mmCIF file of C-alpha atoms in Angstrom:
data_model
loop_
_atom_site.group_PDB
_atom_site.id
_atom_site.type_symbol
_atom_site.label_atom_id
_atom_site.label_comp_id
_atom_site.label_asym_id
_atom_site.label_seq_id
_atom_site.Cartn_x
_atom_site.Cartn_y
_atom_site.Cartn_z
ATOM 1 C CA MET R 1 -0.070 -0.085 -0.071
ATOM 2 C CA SER R 2 1.405 3.351 -0.999
ATOM 3 C CA ARG R 3 1.898 6.141 1.672
ATOM 4 C CA ALA R 4 -0.566 8.481 -0.182
ATOM 5 C CA ALA R 5 -3.231 5.687 0.028
ATOM 6 C CA SER R 6 -2.505 5.183 3.693
ATOM 7 C CA ARG R 7 -3.019 8.790 4.434
ATOM 8 C CA ALA R 8 -6.414 8.949 2.398
ATOM 9 C CA PRO R 9 -9.356 9.225 4.849
ATOM 10 C CA ALA R 10 -11.749 6.199 4.653
ATOM 11 C CA ARG R 11 -15.041 7.183 2.819
ATOM 12 C CA VAL R 12 -18.150 6.921 4.828
ATOM 13 C CA PRO R 13 -21.138 4.874 3.087
ATOM 14 C CA LEU R 14 -24.019 7.107 2.258
ATOM 15 C CA GLU R 15 -26.481 4.872 4.207
ATOM 16 C CA GLN R 16 -24.182 5.252 7.356
ATOM 17 C CA ARG R 17 -24.443 9.092 6.910
ATOM 18 C CA ILE R 18 -28.148 8.975 6.495
ATOM 19 C CA GLY R 19 -28.454 6.837 9.377
ATOM 20 C CA GLU R 20 -26.403 9.061 11.458
ATOM 21 C CA VAL R 21 -28.644 12.180 10.413
ATOM 22 C CA GLY R 22 -31.740 10.157 11.225
ATOM 23 C CA ALA R 23 -30.192 9.297 14.667
ATOM 24 C CA SER R 24 -29.807 12.880 15.589
ATOM 25 C CA ARG R 25 -32.331 15.504 16.423
ATOM 26 C CA VAL R 26 -32.205 17.618 13.520
ATOM 27 C CA PRO R 27 -34.863 15.802 11.350
ATOM 28 C CA LEU R 28 -37.203 16.312 14.384
ATOM 29 C CA VAL R 29 -36.258 20.012 14.708
ATOM 30 C CA ALA R 30 -36.619 20.427 11.068
ATOM 31 C CA TRP R 31 -40.099 19.107 11.053
ATOM 32 C CA TRP R 32 -41.274 21.121 13.950
ATOM 33 C CA VAL R 33 -40.234 24.221 12.028
ATOM 34 C CA LEU R 34 -41.579 23.344 8.717
ATOM 35 C CA GLY R 35 -44.786 22.457 10.593
ATOM 36 C CA VAL R 36 -44.913 25.666 12.417
ATOM 37 C CA VAL R 37 -44.072 27.733 9.182
ATOM 38 C CA GLY R 38 -46.640 25.669 7.025
ATOM 39 C CA THR R 39 -49.414 26.144 9.574
ATOM 40 C CA ALA R 40 -48.696 29.665 9.966
ATOM 41 C CA ALA R 41 -48.825 30.453 6.409
ATOM 42 C CA LEU R 42 -52.052 28.473 5.970
ATOM 43 C CA VAL R 43 -53.663 30.457 8.953
ATOM 44 C CA ALA R 44 -52.366 33.659 7.448
ATOM 45 C CA ALA R 45 -54.129 32.709 4.107
ATOM 46 C CA MET R 46 -57.470 31.991 5.792
ATOM 47 C CA VAL R 47 -57.469 35.155 7.681
ATOM 48 C CA PRO R 48 -56.337 36.515 5.172
ATOM 49 C CA VAL R 49 -53.057 38.144 5.729
ATOM 50 C CA GLY R 50 -49.986 38.505 3.363
ATOM 51 C CA PRO R 51 -49.586 37.611 -0.284
ATOM 52 C CA PRO R 52 -52.334 35.149 -1.956
ATOM 53 C CA TRP R 53 -49.686 32.428 -2.519
ATOM 54 C CA PHE R 54 -49.466 31.854 1.522
ATOM 55 C CA GLY R 55 -51.926 29.226 1.048
ATOM 56 C CA THR R 56 -50.574 27.039 -1.736
ATOM 57 C CA VAL R 57 -46.959 27.241 0.023
ATOM 58 C CA GLY R 58 -48.375 26.374 3.255
ATOM 59 C CA SER R 59 -50.157 23.269 1.575
ATOM 60 C CA LEU R 60 -47.025 22.098 0.004
ATOM 61 C CA VAL R 61 -45.139 22.420 3.147
ATOM 62 C CA ILE R 62 -47.688 20.499 5.353
ATOM 63 C CA ALA R 63 -48.267 17.786 2.715
ATOM 64 C CA THR R 64 -44.409 17.298 2.660
ATOM 65 C CA THR R 65 -43.738 17.302 6.407
ATOM 66 C CA PHE R 66 -46.911 15.115 7.037
ATOM 67 C CA SER R 67 -45.788 12.406 4.515
ATOM 68 C CA ALA R 68 -42.308 12.378 5.855
ATOM 69 C CA ALA R 69 -43.543 12.083 9.359
ATOM 70 C CA LEU R 70 -45.829 9.443 8.583
ATOM 71 C CA ALA R 71 -43.210 7.405 6.914
ATOM 72 C CA ALA R 72 -40.769 8.190 9.887
ATOM 73 C CA ARG R 73 -43.326 7.105 12.607
ATOM 74 C CA THR R 74 -44.283 3.584 10.571
ATOM 75 C CA GLY R 75 -40.631 2.589 9.961
ATOM 76 C CA GLY R 76 -40.470 4.083 6.345
ATOM 77 C CA ARG R 77 -38.156 6.311 4.389
ATOM 78 C CA PRO R 78 -39.079 9.889 5.363
ATOM 79 C CA PHE R 79 -36.681 11.568 2.947
ATOM 80 C CA VAL R 80 -38.101 9.414 0.000
ATOM 81 C CA PHE R 81 -41.877 9.857 0.744
ATOM 82 C CA GLY R 82 -41.432 13.642 1.797
ATOM 83 C CA ALA R 83 -39.642 14.291 -1.610
ATOM 84 C CA LEU R 84 -42.420 12.172 -3.476
ATOM 85 C CA ALA R 85 -45.193 14.246 -1.761
ATOM 86 C CA LEU R 86 -43.437 17.544 -2.555
ATOM 87 C CA THR R 87 -42.821 16.593 -6.157
ATOM 88 C CA VAL R 88 -46.596 15.570 -6.612
ATOM 89 C CA GLY R 89 -47.760 18.840 -4.907
ATOM 90 C CA LEU R 90 -45.550 20.911 -7.283
ATOM 91 C CA VAL R 91 -46.728 19.175 -10.240
ATOM 92 C CA ALA R 92 -50.374 19.706 -9.196
ATOM 93 C CA VAL R 93 -49.857 23.336 -8.480
ATOM 94 C CA LEU R 94 -47.829 24.181 -11.609
ATOM 95 C CA SER R 95 -50.188 22.289 -13.917
ATOM 96 C CA ASP R 96 -53.153 24.106 -12.341
ATOM 97 C CA GLN R 97 -55.401 21.279 -13.458
ATOM 98 C CA ASP R 98 -58.584 20.725 -11.249
ATOM 99 C CA ILE R 99 -58.035 16.984 -11.352
ATOM 100 C CA LEU R 100 -54.473 17.186 -10.095
ATOM 101 C CA LEU R 101 -55.186 19.712 -7.450
ATOM 102 C CA THR R 102 -58.278 17.638 -6.311
ATOM 103 C CA GLY R 103 -56.008 14.628 -6.086
ATOM 104 C CA ALA R 104 -53.328 16.238 -4.033
ATOM 105 C CA ALA R 105 -55.954 17.747 -1.725
ATOM 106 C CA VAL R 106 -57.630 14.390 -1.093
ATOM 107 C CA SER R 107 -54.196 12.584 -0.685
ATOM 108 C CA THR R 108 -53.008 15.364 1.960
ATOM 109 C CA SER R 109 -56.449 14.803 3.914
ATOM 110 C CA ALA R 110 -55.843 10.920 3.876
ATOM 111 C CA VAL R 111 -52.307 11.306 4.916
ATOM 112 C CA ALA R 112 -53.200 13.804 7.792
ATOM 113 C CA ALA R 113 -56.003 11.498 8.944
ATOM 114 C CA VAL R 114 -53.678 8.525 9.116
ATOM 115 C CA LEU R 115 -50.925 10.538 10.694
ATOM 116 C CA GLY R 116 -53.245 11.827 13.462
ATOM 117 C CA VAL R 117 -54.094 8.017 14.537
ATOM 118 C CA MET R 118 -50.513 6.969 14.239
ATOM 119 C CA PHE R 119 -49.366 10.187 16.239
ATOM 120 C CA THR R 120 -51.131 8.710 19.329
ATOM 121 C CA VAL R 121 -49.579 6.810 22.307
ATOM 122 C CA PRO R 122 -51.153 4.323 24.732
ATOM 123 C CA ALA R 123 -53.496 5.894 27.599
ATOM 124 C CA SER R 124 -53.641 4.323 30.710
ATOM 125 C CA GLY R 125 -56.672 6.333 31.831
ATOM 126 C CA PHE R 126 -59.716 8.062 30.239
ATOM 127 C CA LEU R 127 -58.075 11.583 30.652
ATOM 128 C CA ALA R 128 -55.017 10.375 28.574
ATOM 129 C CA SER R 129 -57.405 8.810 26.156
ATOM 130 C CA ALA R 130 -59.158 11.985 25.811
ATOM 131 C CA ARG R 131 -55.787 13.924 25.437
ATOM 132 C CA GLU R 132 -54.814 11.588 22.489
ATOM 133 C CA CYS R 133 -58.004 12.176 20.549
ATOM 134 C CA VAL R 134 -57.591 15.876 21.034
ATOM 135 C CA ILE R 135 -54.103 15.522 19.610
ATOM 136 C CA ALA R 136 -55.248 13.383 16.876
ATOM 137 C CA LEU R 137 -57.970 15.915 15.771
ATOM 138 C CA VAL R 138 -55.562 18.900 15.962
ATOM 139 C CA VAL R 139 -53.137 17.028 13.462
ATOM 140 C CA ALA R 140 -56.008 16.371 11.236
ATOM 141 C CA GLY R 141 -57.184 19.978 11.603
ATOM 142 C CA VAL R 142 -53.953 21.386 10.235
ATOM 143 C CA GLY R 143 -54.228 18.864 7.372
ATOM 144 C CA ALA R 144 -57.787 20.338 6.755
ATOM 145 C CA MET R 145 -56.063 23.577 6.089
ATOM 146 C CA ALA R 146 -53.796 22.140 3.959
ATOM 147 C CA THR R 147 -56.295 20.418 1.938
ATOM 148 C CA VAL R 148 -58.164 23.501 1.169
ATOM 149 C CA GLY R 149 -54.972 25.244 0.330
ATOM 150 C CA PHE R 150 -54.745 23.315 -2.878
ATOM 151 C CA GLU R 151 -58.041 24.929 -3.904
ATOM 152 C CA PRO R 152 -59.582 21.529 -5.136
ATOM 153 C CA ALA R 153 -62.783 21.546 -7.351
ATOM 154 C CA ILE R 154 -64.906 18.921 -5.490
ATOM 155 C CA GLN R 155 -68.319 17.341 -5.161
ATOM 156 C CA LYS R 156 -68.614 17.149 -1.395
ATOM 157 C CA GLU R 157 -69.844 13.894 -0.660
ATOM 158 C CA ARG R 158 -67.709 12.156 -3.280
ATOM 159 C CA PHE R 159 -64.451 14.013 -2.029
ATOM 160 C CA GLU R 160 -65.264 12.985 1.696
ATOM 161 C CA TYR R 161 -66.057 9.435 0.905
ATOM 162 C CA VAL R 162 -62.567 9.033 -1.127
ATOM 163 C CA GLY R 163 -60.890 10.695 1.583
ATOM 164 C CA LEU R 164 -62.024 8.406 4.166
ATOM 165 C CA GLY R 165 -61.731 5.167 1.983
ATOM 166 C CA LEU R 166 -58.029 6.267 1.368
ATOM 167 C CA ALA R 167 -57.612 6.920 5.096
ATOM 168 C CA LEU R 168 -59.155 3.565 6.147
ATOM 169 C CA LEU R 169 -57.115 1.683 3.758
ATOM 170 C CA GLY R 170 -53.896 3.322 4.808
ATOM 171 C CA ALA R 171 -54.807 2.768 8.449
ATOM 172 C CA ILE R 172 -55.531 -0.755 7.912
ATOM 173 C CA VAL R 173 -52.218 -1.634 6.102
ATOM 174 C CA LEU R 174 -50.275 0.029 8.816
ATOM 175 C CA VAL R 175 -52.312 -1.501 11.594
ATOM 176 C CA TYR R 176 -51.886 -5.144 10.073
ATOM 177 C CA ARG R 177 -48.121 -4.713 10.897
ATOM 178 C CA LEU R 178 -48.546 -2.777 14.105
ATOM 179 C CA GLY R 179 -51.249 -5.232 15.598
ATOM 180 C CA ALA R 180 -49.241 -8.487 14.504
ATOM 181 C CA GLY R 181 -51.498 -9.458 11.587
ATOM 182 C CA LEU R 182 -54.983 -10.990 11.954
ATOM 183 C CA HIS R 183 -53.876 -13.531 14.458
ATOM 184 C CA GLY R 184 -52.813 -10.944 16.833
ATOM 185 C CA LEU R 185 -56.722 -10.001 17.204
ATOM 186 C CA GLY R 186 -57.976 -12.583 19.603
ATOM 187 C CA ARG R 187 -61.575 -13.300 20.197
ATOM 188 C CA ARG R 188 -62.226 -10.053 21.820
ATOM 189 C CA GLY R 189 -60.465 -8.032 19.087
ATOM 190 C CA MET R 190 -62.593 -9.860 16.409
ATOM 191 C CA VAL R 191 -65.586 -8.906 18.193
ATOM 192 C CA VAL R 192 -64.535 -5.054 18.386
ATOM 193 C CA VAL R 193 -63.482 -4.880 14.824
ATOM 194 C CA ALA R 194 -66.786 -6.442 13.695
ATOM 195 C CA ILE R 195 -68.831 -4.096 15.530
ATOM 196 C CA GLY R 196 -66.790 -1.138 14.340
ATOM 197 C CA GLY R 197 -66.971 -2.266 10.669
ATOM 198 C CA ALA R 198 -70.604 -2.951 11.100
ATOM 199 C CA ILE R 199 -71.116 0.654 12.523
ATOM 200 C CA LEU R 200 -69.068 2.343 9.864
ATOM 201 C CA ALA R 201 -71.062 0.264 7.068
ATOM 202 C CA ALA R 202 -74.408 1.078 8.772
ATOM 203 C CA THR R 203 -73.622 4.958 8.995
ATOM 204 C CA LEU R 204 -72.476 5.326 5.570
ATOM 205 C CA LEU R 205 -75.371 3.101 4.208
ATOM 206 C CA TYR R 206 -78.076 4.894 6.116
ATOM 207 C CA ALA R 207 -76.619 8.295 5.161
ATOM 208 C CA GLU R 208 -76.913 7.245 1.485
ATOM 209 C CA LEU R 209 -80.285 5.617 1.908
ATOM 210 C CA LEU R 210 -81.657 8.801 3.672
ATOM 211 C CA ARG R 211 -80.334 11.006 0.962
ATOM 212 C CA HIS R 212 -81.640 9.036 -2.091
ATOM 213 C CA TYR R 213 -84.696 7.065 -0.786
ATOM 214 C CA GLY R 214 -85.821 8.546 2.714
ATOM 215 C CA SER R 215 -89.390 9.580 3.090
ATOM 216 C CA THR R 216 -90.044 13.213 3.161
ATOM 217 C CA GLY R 217 -91.342 13.389 6.500
ATOM 218 C CA LEU R 218 -88.331 11.563 8.126
ATOM 219 C CA VAL R 219 -85.721 13.688 6.227
ATOM 220 C CA ASP R 220 -87.571 16.809 7.147
ATOM 221 C CA GLU R 221 -87.595 15.519 10.944
ATOM 222 C CA LEU R 222 -83.942 14.785 10.818
ATOM 223 C CA LEU R 223 -82.991 18.058 9.033
ATOM 224 C CA SER R 224 -85.065 20.102 11.603
ATOM 225 C CA TRP R 225 -82.712 18.792 14.375
ATOM 226 C CA VAL R 226 -79.793 19.890 12.270
ATOM 227 C CA ARG R 227 -81.403 23.355 11.853
ATOM 228 C CA TRP R 228 -82.103 23.728 15.403
ATOM 229 C CA SER R 229 -78.517 22.619 16.494
ATOM 230 C CA ARG R 230 -76.903 25.004 13.829
ATOM 231 C CA ASP R 231 -79.323 28.044 14.997
ATOM 232 C CA HIS R 232 -78.894 27.495 18.488
ATOM 233 C CA LEU R 233 -75.322 25.916 18.965
ATOM 234 C CA GLY R 234 -73.754 27.057 16.000
ATOM 235 C CA ALA R 235 -73.007 23.709 14.314
ATOM 236 C CA PHE R 236 -74.181 19.924 14.217
ATOM 237 C CA PRO R 237 -71.688 17.102 15.095
ATOM 238 C CA ARG R 238 -70.712 14.866 12.227
ATOM 239 C CA PRO R 239 -72.416 11.441 13.065
ATOM 240 C CA ILE R 240 -69.519 9.285 12.021
ATOM 241 C CA GLU R 241 -67.022 11.081 13.902
ATOM 242 C CA THR R 242 -69.296 11.164 16.996
ATOM 243 C CA VAL R 243 -70.649 7.615 16.955
ATOM 244 C CA LEU R 244 -67.573 5.726 15.600
ATOM 245 C CA GLY R 245 -64.364 7.651 15.092
ATOM 246 C CA VAL R 246 -63.832 9.460 18.607
ATOM 247 C CA PRO R 247 -65.035 6.356 20.545
ATOM 248 C CA ALA R 248 -63.083 4.185 18.673
ATOM 249 C CA LEU R 249 -59.808 6.179 19.191
ATOM 250 C CA ALA R 250 -60.340 6.599 22.660
ATOM 251 C CA TYR R 251 -61.117 2.956 23.462
ATOM 252 C CA GLY R 252 -58.260 1.943 21.219
ATOM 253 C CA VAL R 253 -55.575 3.883 23.058
ATOM 254 C CA HIS R 254 -56.954 2.663 26.307
ATOM 255 C CA MET R 255 -56.560 -0.952 24.853
ATOM 256 C CA ARG R 256 -53.098 -0.380 23.574
ATOM 257 C CA ALA R 257 -51.891 0.358 26.986
ATOM 258 C CA ARG R 258 -52.828 -3.283 27.887
ATOM 259 C CA ARG R 259 -52.999 -5.323 24.618
ATOM 260 C CA ARG R 260 -51.516 -4.918 21.349
ATOM 261 C CA GLN R 261 -54.918 -5.489 19.602
ATOM 262 C CA GLY R 262 -55.543 -2.144 20.802
ATOM 263 C CA TRP R 263 -54.240 -0.897 17.268
ATOM 264 C CA TRP R 264 -56.959 -2.687 15.291
ATOM 265 C CA VAL R 265 -59.609 -0.603 17.167
ATOM 266 C CA CYS R 266 -57.576 2.586 16.661
ATOM 267 C CA ALA R 267 -57.937 1.948 12.882
ATOM 268 C CA PHE R 268 -61.354 3.150 13.108
ATOM 269 C CA GLY R 269 -60.131 6.335 14.470
ATOM 270 C CA VAL R 270 -59.913 7.642 10.972
ATOM 271 C CA ALA R 271 -63.724 7.859 10.988
ATOM 272 C CA ALA R 272 -62.902 10.867 13.313
ATOM 273 C CA THR R 273 -59.721 12.247 11.850
ATOM 274 C CA SER R 274 -60.943 11.983 8.133
ATOM 275 C CA PRO R 275 -63.989 13.978 8.532
ATOM 276 C CA THR R 276 -61.901 16.613 10.397
ATOM 277 C CA ALA R 277 -59.323 16.687 7.540
ATOM 278 C CA THR R 278 -62.044 17.241 4.941
ATOM 279 C CA ALA R 279 -64.234 19.514 7.276
ATOM 280 C CA LEU R 280 -63.163 22.647 5.548
ATOM 281 C CA ALA R 281 -63.841 21.420 2.008
ATOM 282 C CA ASN R 282 -67.353 22.475 1.936
ATOM 283 C CA PRO R 283 -67.645 25.976 0.756
ATOM 284 C CA ALA R 284 -71.273 26.178 2.131
ATOM 285 C CA VAL R 285 -69.857 25.882 5.808
ATOM 286 C CA SER R 286 -67.872 28.607 7.482
ATOM 287 C CA VAL R 287 -64.726 27.843 9.406
ATOM 288 C CA SER R 288 -66.232 28.550 12.740
ATOM 289 C CA GLU R 289 -69.159 26.162 12.060
ATOM 290 C CA ALA R 290 -66.839 23.445 10.856
ATOM 291 C CA ALA R 291 -64.542 23.859 13.827
ATOM 292 C CA LEU R 292 -67.605 23.721 16.163
ATOM 293 C CA SER R 293 -68.859 20.554 14.523
ATOM 294 C CA VAL R 294 -65.636 18.789 15.275
ATOM 295 C CA VAL R 295 -65.568 19.851 18.759
ATOM 296 C CA TYR R 296 -69.268 18.660 19.379
ATOM 297 C CA GLY R 297 -68.290 15.530 17.778
ATOM 298 C CA LEU R 298 -65.287 15.168 20.095
ATOM 299 C CA VAL R 299 -67.264 15.980 23.348
ATOM 300 C CA VAL R 300 -70.190 13.578 22.631
ATOM 301 C CA GLY R 301 -67.795 11.047 21.090
ATOM 302 C CA LEU R 302 -65.469 10.981 24.459
ATOM 303 C CA LEU R 303 -68.616 10.446 26.344
ATOM 304 C CA LEU R 304 -69.431 7.156 24.391
ATOM 305 C CA GLY R 305 -65.623 6.267 24.661
ATOM 306 C CA TRP R 306 -65.997 6.636 28.382
ATOM 307 C CA VAL R 307 -68.894 4.314 28.560
ATOM 308 C CA LEU R 308 -66.782 1.646 26.269
ATOM 309 C CA ILE R 309 -64.022 1.994 28.539
ATOM 310 C CA ARG R 310 -65.962 1.585 31.867
ATOM 311 C CA LEU R 311 -67.549 -1.375 30.348
ATOM 312 C CA ASP R 312 -64.396 -2.937 29.355
ATOM 313 C CA LEU R 313 -63.068 -2.487 33.037
ATOM 314 C CA ALA R 314 -66.266 -3.845 34.348
ATOM 315 C CA LEU R 315 -66.363 -6.788 32.144
ATOM 316 C CA THR R 316 -62.623 -7.749 32.256
ATOM 317 C CA GLY R 317 -60.844 -5.759 35.217
ATOM 318 C CA ASN R 318 -60.989 -6.114 38.837
ATOM 319 C CA ARG R 319 -64.168 -4.761 40.829
ATOM 320 C CA GLY R 320 -63.621 -1.851 43.232
ATOM 321 C CA ARG R 321 -62.009 1.546 43.170
ATOM 322 C CA ARG R 322 -58.737 0.380 44.558
ATOM 323 C CA SER R 323 -58.436 -2.530 42.328
ATOM 324 C CA ARG R 324 -59.216 -0.412 39.234
ATOM 325 C CA GLY R 325 -56.580 2.063 40.202
ATOM 326 C CA ALA R 326 -54.104 -0.840 40.637
ATOM 327 C CA GLU R 327 -55.080 -1.918 37.154
ATOM 328 C CA GLN R 328 -54.513 1.456 35.632
ATOM 329 C CA ALA R 329 -51.166 1.814 37.299
ATOM 330 C CA ALA R 330 -50.078 -1.536 35.998
ATOM 331 C CA ALA R 331 -51.170 -0.723 32.327
ATOM 332 C CA VAL R 332 -47.769 -0.122 31.061
ATOM 333 C CA ARG R 333 -47.636 -2.034 27.895
ATOM 334 C CA PRO R 334 -44.305 -0.725 26.156
ATOM 335 C CA GLU R 335 -44.513 1.176 22.954
ATOM 336 C CA PRO R 336 -42.094 3.711 21.292
ATOM 337 C CA GLY R 337 -42.725 7.419 22.161
ATOM 338 C CA ARG R 338 -44.668 9.902 20.334
ATOM 339 C CA PHE R 339 -41.663 11.085 18.145
ATOM 340 C CA ALA R 340 -40.180 7.533 17.690
ATOM 341 C CA PRO R 341 -40.635 5.119 14.896
ATOM 342 C CA LEU R 342 -43.303 2.334 15.737
ATOM 343 C CA LEU R 343 -41.680 -0.132 13.696
#
């Protein structure tokens, strides 16, 4: 070996350099900074304050950071998926084609809905479950601003159904790995998932049947309730978020603190985060009404989630306040932190 060759520094492989960057706090800090900047731009565009391109730039930043965060959280390649999301968003914006802008918007809503669920951590008590539901809906709410920032041309029901379908499909694919496949469900998990699927199907089917084939008297009666709530309370909670999404997410994070199959219940949490991520897409509904609708659905859904948690503890836990307190203190199933990869 020559003397020059012996003095040459060893080259560090590219994968090792990427791993060193990923192990540092730089990506997390960069994600927070970009997320705050993108959210601030979207808020400024909604006020409105500043130049009109704030909305578009904010949507691109949030779509990129959320895609990278979802990939990092689920053990994927954040730089690859973040760059892919940025490329798709730029192509849609620069082309100024309605179909591409709508595709970018619905994809952003689905990513935000799934990220809201994946961003949660196990909760040993009800208050912790409520906290996780709030965090998930806040993430989806930022995604809602990014969704409308693309200015999609939509048909309301179709846009919401496509967003919910993509989010549910993505959540199931990820939960299949996080929940140890179908064999990790167990008998109780199978029952819970079957009930959740039945509620989801019944809610969507009933809404469609009511919209197309419902009797005039029944439709008028239901609409009168909606009108009363909007006139006196400012909004009406979304049924699928209230009846299924929030209760499933609250109960799911409660189960995750005890059993891995709780991830399968959390998958139905997209029934809350997806409607939140598309809440601003309806131009006939004001921002304040959309926000109140989400808040009302959260409050009522948490009440239903509390009932589910109490029933679970009553049927499977120990009786007595002291025994329940000991059970809650022992509910420490290990799971990575909120900003660590789940896989």
